Coordinates of C-alpha atoms in Angstrom, one line a residue:
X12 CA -77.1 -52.2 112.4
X13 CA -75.8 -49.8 109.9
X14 CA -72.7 -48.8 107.9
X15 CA -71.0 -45.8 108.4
X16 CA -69.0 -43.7 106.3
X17 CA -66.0 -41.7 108.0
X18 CA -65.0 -38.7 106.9
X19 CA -61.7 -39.4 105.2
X20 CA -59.0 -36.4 104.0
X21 CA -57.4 -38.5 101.0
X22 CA -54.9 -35.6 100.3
X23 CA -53.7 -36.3 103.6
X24 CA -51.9 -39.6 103.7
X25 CA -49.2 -41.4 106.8
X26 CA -47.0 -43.8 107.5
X27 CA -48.7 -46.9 109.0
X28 CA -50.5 -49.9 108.1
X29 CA -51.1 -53.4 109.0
X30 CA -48.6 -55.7 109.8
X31 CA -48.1 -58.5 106.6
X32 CA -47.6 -61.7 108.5
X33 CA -44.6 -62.8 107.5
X34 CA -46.0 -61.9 103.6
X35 CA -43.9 -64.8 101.6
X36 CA -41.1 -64.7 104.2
X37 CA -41.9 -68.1 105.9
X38 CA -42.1 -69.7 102.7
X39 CA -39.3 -68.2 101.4
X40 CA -37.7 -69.6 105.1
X41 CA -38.6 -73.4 104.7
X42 CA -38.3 -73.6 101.0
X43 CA -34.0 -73.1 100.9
X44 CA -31.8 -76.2 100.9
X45 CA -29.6 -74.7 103.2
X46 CA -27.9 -75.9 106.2
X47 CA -30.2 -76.8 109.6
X48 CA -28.3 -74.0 111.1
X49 CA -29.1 -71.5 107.7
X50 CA -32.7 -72.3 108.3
X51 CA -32.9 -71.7 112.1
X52 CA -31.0 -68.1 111.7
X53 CA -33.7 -67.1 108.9
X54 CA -36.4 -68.6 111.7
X55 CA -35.0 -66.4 114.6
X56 CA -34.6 -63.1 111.9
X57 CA -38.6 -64.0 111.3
X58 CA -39.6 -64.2 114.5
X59 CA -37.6 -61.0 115.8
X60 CA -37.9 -58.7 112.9
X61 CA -41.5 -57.8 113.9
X62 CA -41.8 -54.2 115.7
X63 CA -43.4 -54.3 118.9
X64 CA -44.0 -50.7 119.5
X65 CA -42.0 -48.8 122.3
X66 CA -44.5 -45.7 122.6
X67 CA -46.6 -45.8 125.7
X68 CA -50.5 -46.8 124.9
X69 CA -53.1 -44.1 125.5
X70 CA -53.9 -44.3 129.2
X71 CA -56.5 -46.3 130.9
X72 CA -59.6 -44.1 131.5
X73 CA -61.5 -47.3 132.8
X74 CA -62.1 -45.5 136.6
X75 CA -63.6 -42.3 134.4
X76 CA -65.9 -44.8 132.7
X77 CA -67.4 -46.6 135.6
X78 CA -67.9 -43.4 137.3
X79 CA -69.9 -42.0 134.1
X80 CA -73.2 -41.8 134.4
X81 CA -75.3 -45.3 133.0
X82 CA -77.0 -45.0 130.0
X83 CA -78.7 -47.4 128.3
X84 CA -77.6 -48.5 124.8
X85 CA -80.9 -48.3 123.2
X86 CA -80.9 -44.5 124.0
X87 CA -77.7 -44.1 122.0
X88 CA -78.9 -43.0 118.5
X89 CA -76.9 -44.0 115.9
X90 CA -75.6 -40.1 114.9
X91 CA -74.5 -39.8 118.8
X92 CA -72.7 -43.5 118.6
X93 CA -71.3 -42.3 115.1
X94 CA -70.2 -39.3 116.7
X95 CA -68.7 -40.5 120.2
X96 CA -66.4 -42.9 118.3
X97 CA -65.0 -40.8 116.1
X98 CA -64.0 -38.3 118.7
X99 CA -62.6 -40.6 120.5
X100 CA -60.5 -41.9 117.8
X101 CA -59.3 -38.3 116.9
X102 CA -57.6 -38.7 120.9
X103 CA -55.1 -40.8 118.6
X104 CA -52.0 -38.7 117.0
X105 CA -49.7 -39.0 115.0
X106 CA -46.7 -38.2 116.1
X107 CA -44.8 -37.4 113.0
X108 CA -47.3 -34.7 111.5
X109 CA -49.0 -34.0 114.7
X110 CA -52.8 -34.8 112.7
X111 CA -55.1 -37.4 114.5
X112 CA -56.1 -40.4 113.1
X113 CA -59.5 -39.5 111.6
X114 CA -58.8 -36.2 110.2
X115 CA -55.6 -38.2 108.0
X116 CA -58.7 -40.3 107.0
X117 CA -57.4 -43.9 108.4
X118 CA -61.0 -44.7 109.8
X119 CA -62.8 -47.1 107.4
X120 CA -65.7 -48.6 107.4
X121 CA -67.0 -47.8 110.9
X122 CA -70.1 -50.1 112.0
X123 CA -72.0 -49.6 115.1
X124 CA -74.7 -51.8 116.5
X125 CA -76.2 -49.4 119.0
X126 CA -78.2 -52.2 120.7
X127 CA -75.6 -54.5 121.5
X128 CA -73.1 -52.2 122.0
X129 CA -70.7 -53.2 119.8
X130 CA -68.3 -50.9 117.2
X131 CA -66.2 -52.3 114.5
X132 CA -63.9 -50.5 111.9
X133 CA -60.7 -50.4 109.9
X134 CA -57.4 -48.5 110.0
X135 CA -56.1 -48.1 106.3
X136 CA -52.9 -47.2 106.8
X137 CA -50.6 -46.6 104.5
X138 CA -47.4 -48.6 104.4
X139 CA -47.0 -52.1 106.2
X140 CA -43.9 -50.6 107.7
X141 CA -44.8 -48.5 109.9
X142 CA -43.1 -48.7 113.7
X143 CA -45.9 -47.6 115.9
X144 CA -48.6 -49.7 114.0
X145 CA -49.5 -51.9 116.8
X146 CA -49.6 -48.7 118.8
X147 CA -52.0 -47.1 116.9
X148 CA -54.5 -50.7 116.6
X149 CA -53.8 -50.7 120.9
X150 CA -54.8 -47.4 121.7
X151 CA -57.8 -47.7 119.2
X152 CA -59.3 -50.3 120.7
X153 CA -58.9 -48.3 124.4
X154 CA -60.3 -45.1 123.6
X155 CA -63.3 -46.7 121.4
X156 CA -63.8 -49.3 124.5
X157 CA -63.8 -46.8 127.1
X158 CA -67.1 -44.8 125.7
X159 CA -69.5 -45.9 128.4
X160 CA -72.0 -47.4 125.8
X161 CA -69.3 -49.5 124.2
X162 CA -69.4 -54.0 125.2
X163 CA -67.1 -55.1 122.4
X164 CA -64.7 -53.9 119.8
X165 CA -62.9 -55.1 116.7
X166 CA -60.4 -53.3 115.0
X167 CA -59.3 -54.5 111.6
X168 CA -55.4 -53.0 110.2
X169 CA -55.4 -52.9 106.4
X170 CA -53.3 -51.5 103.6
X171 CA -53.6 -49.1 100.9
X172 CA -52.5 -50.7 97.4
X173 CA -49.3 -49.8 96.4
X174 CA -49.0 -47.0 93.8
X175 CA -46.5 -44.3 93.6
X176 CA -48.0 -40.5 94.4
X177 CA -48.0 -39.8 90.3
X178 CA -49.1 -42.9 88.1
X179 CA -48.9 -41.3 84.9
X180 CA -47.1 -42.1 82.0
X181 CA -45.0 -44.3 84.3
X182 CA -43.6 -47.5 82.8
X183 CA -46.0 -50.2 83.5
X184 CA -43.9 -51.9 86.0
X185 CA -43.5 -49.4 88.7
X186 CA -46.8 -48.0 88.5
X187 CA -47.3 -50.3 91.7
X188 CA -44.8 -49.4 93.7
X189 CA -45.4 -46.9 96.2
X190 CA -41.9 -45.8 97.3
X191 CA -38.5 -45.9 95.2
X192 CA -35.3 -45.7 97.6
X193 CA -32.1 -45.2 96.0
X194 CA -28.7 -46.0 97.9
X195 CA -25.9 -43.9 96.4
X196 CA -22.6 -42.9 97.2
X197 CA -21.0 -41.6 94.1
X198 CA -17.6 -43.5 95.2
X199 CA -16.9 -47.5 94.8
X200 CA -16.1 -49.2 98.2
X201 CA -17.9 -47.9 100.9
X202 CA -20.5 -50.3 101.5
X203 CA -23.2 -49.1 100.0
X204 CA -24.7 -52.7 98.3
X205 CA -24.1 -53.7 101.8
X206 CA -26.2 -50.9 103.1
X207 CA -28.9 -51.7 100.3
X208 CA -29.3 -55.3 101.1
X209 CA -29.7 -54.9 104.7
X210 CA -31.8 -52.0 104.4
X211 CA -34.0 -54.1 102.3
X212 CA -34.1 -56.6 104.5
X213 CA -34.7 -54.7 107.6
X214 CA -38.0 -53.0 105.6
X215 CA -39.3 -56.8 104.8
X216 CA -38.7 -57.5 108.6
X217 CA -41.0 -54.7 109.5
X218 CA -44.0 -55.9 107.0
X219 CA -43.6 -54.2 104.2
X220 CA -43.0 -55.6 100.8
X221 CA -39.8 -54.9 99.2
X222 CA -37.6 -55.6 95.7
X223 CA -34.1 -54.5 95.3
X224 CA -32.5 -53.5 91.8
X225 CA -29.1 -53.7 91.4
X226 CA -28.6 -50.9 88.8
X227 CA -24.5 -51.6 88.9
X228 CA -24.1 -53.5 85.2
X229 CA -20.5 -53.3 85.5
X230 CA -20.1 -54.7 88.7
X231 CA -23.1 -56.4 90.1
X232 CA -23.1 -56.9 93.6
X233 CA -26.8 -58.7 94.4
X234 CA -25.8 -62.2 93.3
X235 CA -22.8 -62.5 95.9
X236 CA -25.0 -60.9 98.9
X237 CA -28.0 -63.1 98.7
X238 CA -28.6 -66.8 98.1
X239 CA -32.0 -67.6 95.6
X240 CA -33.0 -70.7 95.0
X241 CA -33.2 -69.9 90.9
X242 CA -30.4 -67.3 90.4
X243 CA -31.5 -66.8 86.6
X244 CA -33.9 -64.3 85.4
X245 CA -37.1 -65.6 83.5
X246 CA -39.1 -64.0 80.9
X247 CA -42.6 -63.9 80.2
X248 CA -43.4 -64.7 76.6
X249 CA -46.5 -63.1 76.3
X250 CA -46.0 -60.1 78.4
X251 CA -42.3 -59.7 76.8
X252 CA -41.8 -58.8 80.7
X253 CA -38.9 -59.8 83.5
X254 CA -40.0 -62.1 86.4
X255 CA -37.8 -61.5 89.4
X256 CA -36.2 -63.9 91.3
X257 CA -36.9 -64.1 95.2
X258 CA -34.9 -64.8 98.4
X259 CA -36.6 -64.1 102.0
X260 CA -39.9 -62.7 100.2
X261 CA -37.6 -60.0 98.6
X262 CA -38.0 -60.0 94.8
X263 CA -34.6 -59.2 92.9
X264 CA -33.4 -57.7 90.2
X265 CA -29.9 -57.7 89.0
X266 CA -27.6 -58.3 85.6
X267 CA -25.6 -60.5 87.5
X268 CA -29.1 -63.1 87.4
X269 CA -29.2 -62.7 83.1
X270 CA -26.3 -65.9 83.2
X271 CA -23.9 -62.7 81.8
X272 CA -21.8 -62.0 84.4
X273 CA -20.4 -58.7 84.2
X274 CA -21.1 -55.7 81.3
X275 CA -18.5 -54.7 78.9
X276 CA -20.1 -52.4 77.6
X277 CA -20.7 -48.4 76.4
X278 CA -22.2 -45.7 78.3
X279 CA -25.8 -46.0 76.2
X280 CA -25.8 -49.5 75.9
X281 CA -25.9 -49.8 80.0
X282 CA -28.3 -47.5 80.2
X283 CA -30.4 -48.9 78.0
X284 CA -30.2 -52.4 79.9
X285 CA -31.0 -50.5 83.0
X286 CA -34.0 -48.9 82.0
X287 CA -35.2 -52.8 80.5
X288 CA -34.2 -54.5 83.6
X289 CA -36.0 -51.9 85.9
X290 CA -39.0 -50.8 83.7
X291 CA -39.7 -53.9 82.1
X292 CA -39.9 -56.2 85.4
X293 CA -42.9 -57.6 87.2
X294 CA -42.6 -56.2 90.4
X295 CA -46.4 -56.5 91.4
X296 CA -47.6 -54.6 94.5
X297 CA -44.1 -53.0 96.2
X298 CA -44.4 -50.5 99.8
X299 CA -40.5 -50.0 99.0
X300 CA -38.3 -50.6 95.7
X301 CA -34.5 -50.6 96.4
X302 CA -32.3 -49.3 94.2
X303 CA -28.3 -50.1 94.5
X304 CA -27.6 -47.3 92.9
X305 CA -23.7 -47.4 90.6
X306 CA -20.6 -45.3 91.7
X307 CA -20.6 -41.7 89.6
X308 CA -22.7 -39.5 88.6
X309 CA -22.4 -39.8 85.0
X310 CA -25.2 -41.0 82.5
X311 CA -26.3 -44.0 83.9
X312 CA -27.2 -42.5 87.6
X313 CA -28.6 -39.0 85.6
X314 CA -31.3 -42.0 83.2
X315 CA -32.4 -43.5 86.4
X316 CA -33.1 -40.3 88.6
X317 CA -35.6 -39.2 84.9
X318 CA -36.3 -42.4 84.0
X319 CA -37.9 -43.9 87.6
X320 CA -39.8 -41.0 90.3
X321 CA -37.1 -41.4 93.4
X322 CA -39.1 -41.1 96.7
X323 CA -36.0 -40.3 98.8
X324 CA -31.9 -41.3 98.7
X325 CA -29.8 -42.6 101.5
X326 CA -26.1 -41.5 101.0
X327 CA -23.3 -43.5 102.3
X328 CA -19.9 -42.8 103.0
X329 CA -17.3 -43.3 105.1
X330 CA -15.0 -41.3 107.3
X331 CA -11.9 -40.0 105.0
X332 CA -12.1 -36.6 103.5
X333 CA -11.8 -38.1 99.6
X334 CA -15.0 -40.1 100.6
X335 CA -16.9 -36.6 101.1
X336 CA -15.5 -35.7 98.1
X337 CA -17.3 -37.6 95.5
X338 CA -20.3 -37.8 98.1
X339 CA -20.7 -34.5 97.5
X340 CA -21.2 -34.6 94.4
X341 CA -23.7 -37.4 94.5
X342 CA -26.0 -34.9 97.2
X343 CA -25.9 -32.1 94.7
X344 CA -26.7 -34.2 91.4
X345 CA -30.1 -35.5 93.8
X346 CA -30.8 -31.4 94.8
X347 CA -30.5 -30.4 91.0
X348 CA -33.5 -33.5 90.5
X349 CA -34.9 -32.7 93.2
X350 CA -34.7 -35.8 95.1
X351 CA -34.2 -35.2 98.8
X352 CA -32.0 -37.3 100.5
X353 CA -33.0 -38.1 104.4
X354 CA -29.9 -40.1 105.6
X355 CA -26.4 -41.0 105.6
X356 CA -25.0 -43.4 106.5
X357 CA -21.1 -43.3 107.4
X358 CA -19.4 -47.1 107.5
X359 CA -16.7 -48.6 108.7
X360 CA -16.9 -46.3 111.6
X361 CA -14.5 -47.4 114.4
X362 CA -14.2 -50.4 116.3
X363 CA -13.6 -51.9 119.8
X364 CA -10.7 -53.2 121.3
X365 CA -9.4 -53.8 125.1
X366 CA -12.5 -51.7 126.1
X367 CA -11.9 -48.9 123.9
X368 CA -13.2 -47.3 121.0
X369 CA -10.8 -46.7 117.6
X370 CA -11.9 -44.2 114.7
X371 CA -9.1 -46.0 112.1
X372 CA -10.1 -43.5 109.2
X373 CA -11.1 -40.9 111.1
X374 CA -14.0 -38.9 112.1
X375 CA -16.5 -36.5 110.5
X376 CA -16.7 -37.1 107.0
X377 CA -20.6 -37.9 107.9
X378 CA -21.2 -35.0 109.9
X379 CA -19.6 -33.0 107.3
X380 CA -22.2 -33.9 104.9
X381 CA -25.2 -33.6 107.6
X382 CA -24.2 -30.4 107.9
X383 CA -23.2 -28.7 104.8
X384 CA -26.4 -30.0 103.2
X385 CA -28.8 -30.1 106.0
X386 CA -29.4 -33.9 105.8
X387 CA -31.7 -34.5 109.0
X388 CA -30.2 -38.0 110.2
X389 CA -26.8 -39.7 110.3
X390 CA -26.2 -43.4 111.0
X391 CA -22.8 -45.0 112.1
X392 CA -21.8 -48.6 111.2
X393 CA -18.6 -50.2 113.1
X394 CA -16.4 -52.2 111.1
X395 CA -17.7 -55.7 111.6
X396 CA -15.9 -58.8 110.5
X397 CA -19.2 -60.8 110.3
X398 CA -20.5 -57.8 108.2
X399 CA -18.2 -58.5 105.4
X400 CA -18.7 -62.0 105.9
X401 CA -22.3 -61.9 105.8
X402 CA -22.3 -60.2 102.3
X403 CA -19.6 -62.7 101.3
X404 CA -21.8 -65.5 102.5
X405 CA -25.2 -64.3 100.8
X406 CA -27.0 -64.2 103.7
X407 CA -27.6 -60.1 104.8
X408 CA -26.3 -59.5 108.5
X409 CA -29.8 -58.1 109.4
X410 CA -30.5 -61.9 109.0
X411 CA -28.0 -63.5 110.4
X412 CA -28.2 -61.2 113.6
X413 CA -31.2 -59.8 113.9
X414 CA -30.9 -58.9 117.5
X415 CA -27.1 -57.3 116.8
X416 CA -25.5 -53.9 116.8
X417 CA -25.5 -53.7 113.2
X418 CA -29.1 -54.9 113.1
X419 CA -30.1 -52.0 115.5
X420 CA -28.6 -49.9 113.1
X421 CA -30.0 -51.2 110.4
X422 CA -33.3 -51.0 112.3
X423 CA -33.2 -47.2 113.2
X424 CA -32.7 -46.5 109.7
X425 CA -35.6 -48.4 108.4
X426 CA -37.8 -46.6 111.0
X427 CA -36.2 -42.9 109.3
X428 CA -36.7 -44.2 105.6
X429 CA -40.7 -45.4 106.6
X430 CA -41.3 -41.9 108.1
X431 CA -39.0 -39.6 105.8
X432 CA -41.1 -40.9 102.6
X433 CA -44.4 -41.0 104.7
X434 CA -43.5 -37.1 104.9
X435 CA -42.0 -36.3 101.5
X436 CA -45.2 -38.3 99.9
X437 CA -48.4 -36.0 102.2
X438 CA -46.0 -32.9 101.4
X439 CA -46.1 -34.0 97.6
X440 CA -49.7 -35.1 97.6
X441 CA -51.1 -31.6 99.7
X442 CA -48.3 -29.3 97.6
X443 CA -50.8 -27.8 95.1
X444 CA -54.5 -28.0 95.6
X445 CA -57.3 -25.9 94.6
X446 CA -59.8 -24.0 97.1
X447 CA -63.1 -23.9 95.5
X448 CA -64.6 -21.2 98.0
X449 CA -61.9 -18.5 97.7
X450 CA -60.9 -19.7 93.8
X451 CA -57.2 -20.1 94.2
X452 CA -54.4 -22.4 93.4
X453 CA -53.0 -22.8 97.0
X454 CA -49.3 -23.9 96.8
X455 CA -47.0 -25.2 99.6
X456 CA -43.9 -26.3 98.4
X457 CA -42.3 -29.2 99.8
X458 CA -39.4 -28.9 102.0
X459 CA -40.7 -25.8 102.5
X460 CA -42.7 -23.7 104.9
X461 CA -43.6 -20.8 102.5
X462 CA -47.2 -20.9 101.6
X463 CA -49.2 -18.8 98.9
X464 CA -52.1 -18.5 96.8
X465 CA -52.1 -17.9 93.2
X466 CA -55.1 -16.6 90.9
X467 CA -55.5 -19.8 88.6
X468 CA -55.9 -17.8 84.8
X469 CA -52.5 -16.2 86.2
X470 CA -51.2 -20.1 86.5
X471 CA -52.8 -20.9 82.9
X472 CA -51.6 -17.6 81.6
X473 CA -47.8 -18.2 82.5
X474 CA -47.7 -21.6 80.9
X475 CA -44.2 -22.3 79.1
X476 CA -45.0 -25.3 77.0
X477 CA -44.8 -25.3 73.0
X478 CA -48.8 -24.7 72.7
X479 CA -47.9 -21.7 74.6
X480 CA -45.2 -20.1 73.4
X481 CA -43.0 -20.6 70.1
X482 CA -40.2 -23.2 70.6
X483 CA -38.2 -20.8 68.5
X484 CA -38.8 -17.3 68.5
X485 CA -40.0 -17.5 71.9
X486 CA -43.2 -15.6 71.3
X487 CA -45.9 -15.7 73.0
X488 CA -48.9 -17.5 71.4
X489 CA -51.3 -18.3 74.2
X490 CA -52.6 -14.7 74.4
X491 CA -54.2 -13.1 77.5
X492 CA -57.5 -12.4 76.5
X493 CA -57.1 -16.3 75.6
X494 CA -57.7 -17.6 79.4
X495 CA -61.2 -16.4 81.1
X496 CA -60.7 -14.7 84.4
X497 CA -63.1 -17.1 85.7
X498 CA -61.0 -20.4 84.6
X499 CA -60.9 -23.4 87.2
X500 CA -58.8 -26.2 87.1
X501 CA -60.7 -29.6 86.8
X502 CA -57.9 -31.6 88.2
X503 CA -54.5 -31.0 90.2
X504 CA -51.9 -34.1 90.8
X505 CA -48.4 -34.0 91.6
X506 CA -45.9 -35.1 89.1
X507 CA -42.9 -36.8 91.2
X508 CA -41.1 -33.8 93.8
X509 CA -40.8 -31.1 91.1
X510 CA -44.1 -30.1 89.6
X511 CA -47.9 -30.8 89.3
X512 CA -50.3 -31.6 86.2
X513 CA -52.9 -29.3 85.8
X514 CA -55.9 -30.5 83.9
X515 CA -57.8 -27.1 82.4
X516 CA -61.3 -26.9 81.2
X517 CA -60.2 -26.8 77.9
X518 CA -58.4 -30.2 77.8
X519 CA -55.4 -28.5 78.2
X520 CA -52.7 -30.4 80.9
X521 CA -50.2 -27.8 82.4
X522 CA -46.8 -29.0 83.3
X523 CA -46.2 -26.5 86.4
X524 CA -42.9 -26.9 88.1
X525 CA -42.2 -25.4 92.0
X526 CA -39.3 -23.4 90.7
X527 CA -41.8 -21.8 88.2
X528 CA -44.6 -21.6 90.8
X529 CA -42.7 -19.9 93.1
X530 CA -41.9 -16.9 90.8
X531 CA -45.9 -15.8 89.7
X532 CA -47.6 -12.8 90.4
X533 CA -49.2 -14.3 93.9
X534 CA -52.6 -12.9 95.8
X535 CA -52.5 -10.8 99.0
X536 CA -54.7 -10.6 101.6
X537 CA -56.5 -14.0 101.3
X538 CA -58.1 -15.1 104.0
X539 CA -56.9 -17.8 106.5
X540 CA -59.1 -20.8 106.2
X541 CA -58.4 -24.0 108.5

């Protein structure tokens, strides 16, 4: 018996990953002091929020295996074995990038015992959300099974650790958090804490592990929308850090939990408090961070798009034109940072009534915004009186109901947010890398399907920072006899969704924005390479 290695792409990284069972949310379950009927409602959301994949399983090639020709397992060497499972894993795609499963490197840890016939491995995957997990772990376990050398098979689902794409010089509290969401709609009273909370919610259901931060000082919504146990922040002493309170295996985050109440407060002051609340809290390992983001786009929502490195943004809205309005604004303030927002979702919708649909606000105002700004999915929510009661009630209606309208809803936009960031983070991760056989900065910007290669002393050359060029006078003082034409960079990683790092030889680390990227001298005629 041996171990062996599978080749693994770790630029290249997906969606999916083992399901947590229930990570914290059975406790959470059992341990409230609710009502017998609270506790069963929390038991049924448990027991239904688990995905159970709709895609259909790779297809039975059993016939195909009987009829191949009998060889005996001790004639399988162990490079053969090695390679029959692997291409038979690589049958497996995934369907939102179109790569198979052992090219995005999700094989791990692949043991064969020739003899006996028997294959184990791993599929790191990386997000616990993922919808079509139990699809990938099922057809897995067919294709491998099917080789006609094959008796027995175990597949094991893991996770990656949490960790955002770019760990440096983040605070120390988020540097385990793999994906920050925030929930905006620039205008009070559309929903969108109630859109937070459920989304949250619907993300634990799926297996991932969530916080929310509820960044609205002035009006904080959090403590009214969900019931903890202990509804006061605590501090470690030794750490000077924020422990967060917990309800459902959600940690939580809010002002409204500091016994305060409400901020009356200035501008810089709240910002401040922000930036504590959210930088200074132990959030531990986190697949998806919630942020409730407040109405505006003033200081507070500009300190938290620099401050934390937003994933993705849900918008929400609702149907009138003055909604659109100040949405509008909130869509360009995330273009200007760079923050690309992959849903909206338009509330209070319409309603039913003697077996017919009413739009009492109208209709469009989400379209509109899908439209004009090329947002790829919109979600409608009806206006439900146990929606509003639910948040009233601090229990989220994804909860409540898991198997309602609403929590359908809720459900088809957790399964956009899981894939939307799984495709923002490999486009982030693969943006800017280096090609050691042709010597070239390769650059493919995401969001976009321009691709180009750049000479790297070209990249070093056209360097903006201070060491570079005079703050003042703007002269140049990085000269171009200065950079070798031979330079290499030692090490490329992306720095949130507007630039990379770029380590030099020299010690040097380049601060290389797309925008900036995008306008050097490029190379022509560079060979395709696959």
């Amino acid at each position: 018996m041996q171990l062996l290695q599978c080749p693994s792409s770790p630029s290249l990284s997906l969606c999916c990953s083992k399901v947590q069972p229930n990570r914290g949310l059975c406790f959470a379950a059992n341990s409230l002091t609710a009502s017998t009927t609270s506790s069963y409602i929390q038991q049924q959301w448990l027991r239904s929020s688990r995905w159970v994949s709709r895609n259909p399983p790779v297809a039975n090639s059993s016939a195909a295996k009987a009829a191949s020709v009998e060889e005996s397992p001790s004639a399988v060497s162990a490079q053969t074995a090695e390679s029959d499972v692997l291409k038979a894993l690589s049958q497996i795609i995934d369907p939102d990038f179109g790569t198979d499963i052992v090219a995005c490197g999700f094989v791990k840890d692949l043991l064969i015992d020739e003899a006996l016939g028997e294959v184990s491995f791993r599929l790191e995957l990386t997000t616990p959300a993922c919808p079509i997990k139990d699809m990938f772990e099922q057809q897995a376990n067919e294709v491998v099974a099917n080789l006609h050398w094959v008796k027995n098979v175990k597949v094991t689902m893991s996770a990656q650790p949490a960790k955002p794409v770019f760990t440096g010089q983040l605070p120390l509290g988020l540097q385990t958090i793999s994906n920050i969401i925030a929930v905006s709609s620039c205008k009070g009273g559309v929903g969108k804490s109630t859109v937070a909370v459920n989304l949250a919610y619907t993300l634990a259901g799926m297996g991932a592990r969530v916080g929310i931060f509820d960044a609205d000082v002035y009006g904080p919504s959090l403590p009214t929308m969900v019931s903890p146990e202990n509804r006061l922040l605590e501090m470690n002493p030794e750490k000077r850090s924020i422990i967060p309170t917990d309800y459902l295996g959600v940690k939580l985050v809010s002002f409204g939990f500091t016994g305060q109440g409400r901020a009356i407060m200035r501008g810089p002051m709240v910002s401040g408090v922000i930036n504590q609340l959210l930088t200074t809290t132990e959030w531990g390992e986190l697949d998806y961070l919630v942020i409730d983001m407040p109405p505006g786009t003033g200081d507070i929502q500009l300190t938290l798009c620099q401050v934390v490195p937003l994933t993705a943004a849900v918008i929400v809205t609702t149907p009138q034109k003055l909604a659109f309005i100040d949405v509008a604004k909130g869509v360009r303030m995330f273009s200007k940072l760079k923050v690309p927002c992959v849903a909206v979702v338009e509330n209070m919708c319409h309603f039913d009534a003697d077996g017919k649909r009413y739009y009492p606000f109208g209709r469009g105002s989400g379209s509109q915004v899908v439209q004009q700004f090329g947002i790829p999915h919109l979600f409608d929510l009806p206006i439900r009186p146990t929606l509003s009661a639910s948040g009233d009630s601090g229990m989220p209606e994804v909860v409540a109901d898991p198997q309602g309208e609403v929590a359908r809803t809720f459900q088809d936009l957790g399964v956009c947010v899981v894939q939307q960031c799984a495709k923002i983070r490999q486009q982030v991760s693969t943006a800017v890398t280096y090609d050691k056989v042709i010597k070239a900065i390769k650059v493919k910007v995401p969001v976009s399907d321009e691709e180009f290669f750049l000479h790297p002393a070209t990249v070093r050359r056209n360097d903006r920072s201070a060491q570079s060029v005079d703050e003042w006078t703007g002269e140049q003082k990085l000269q171009y006899s200065d950079v070798p034409e031979d330079i290499e960079p030692e090490e490329i990683r992306p720095m949130g969704n507007y630039a990379v790092s770029i380590v030099w030889p020299d010690g040097f680390s380049q601060i290389a924005p797309y925008d900036q990227l995008q306008t050097i001298e490029r190379l022509v005629g560079v060979p395709a390479r696959s």
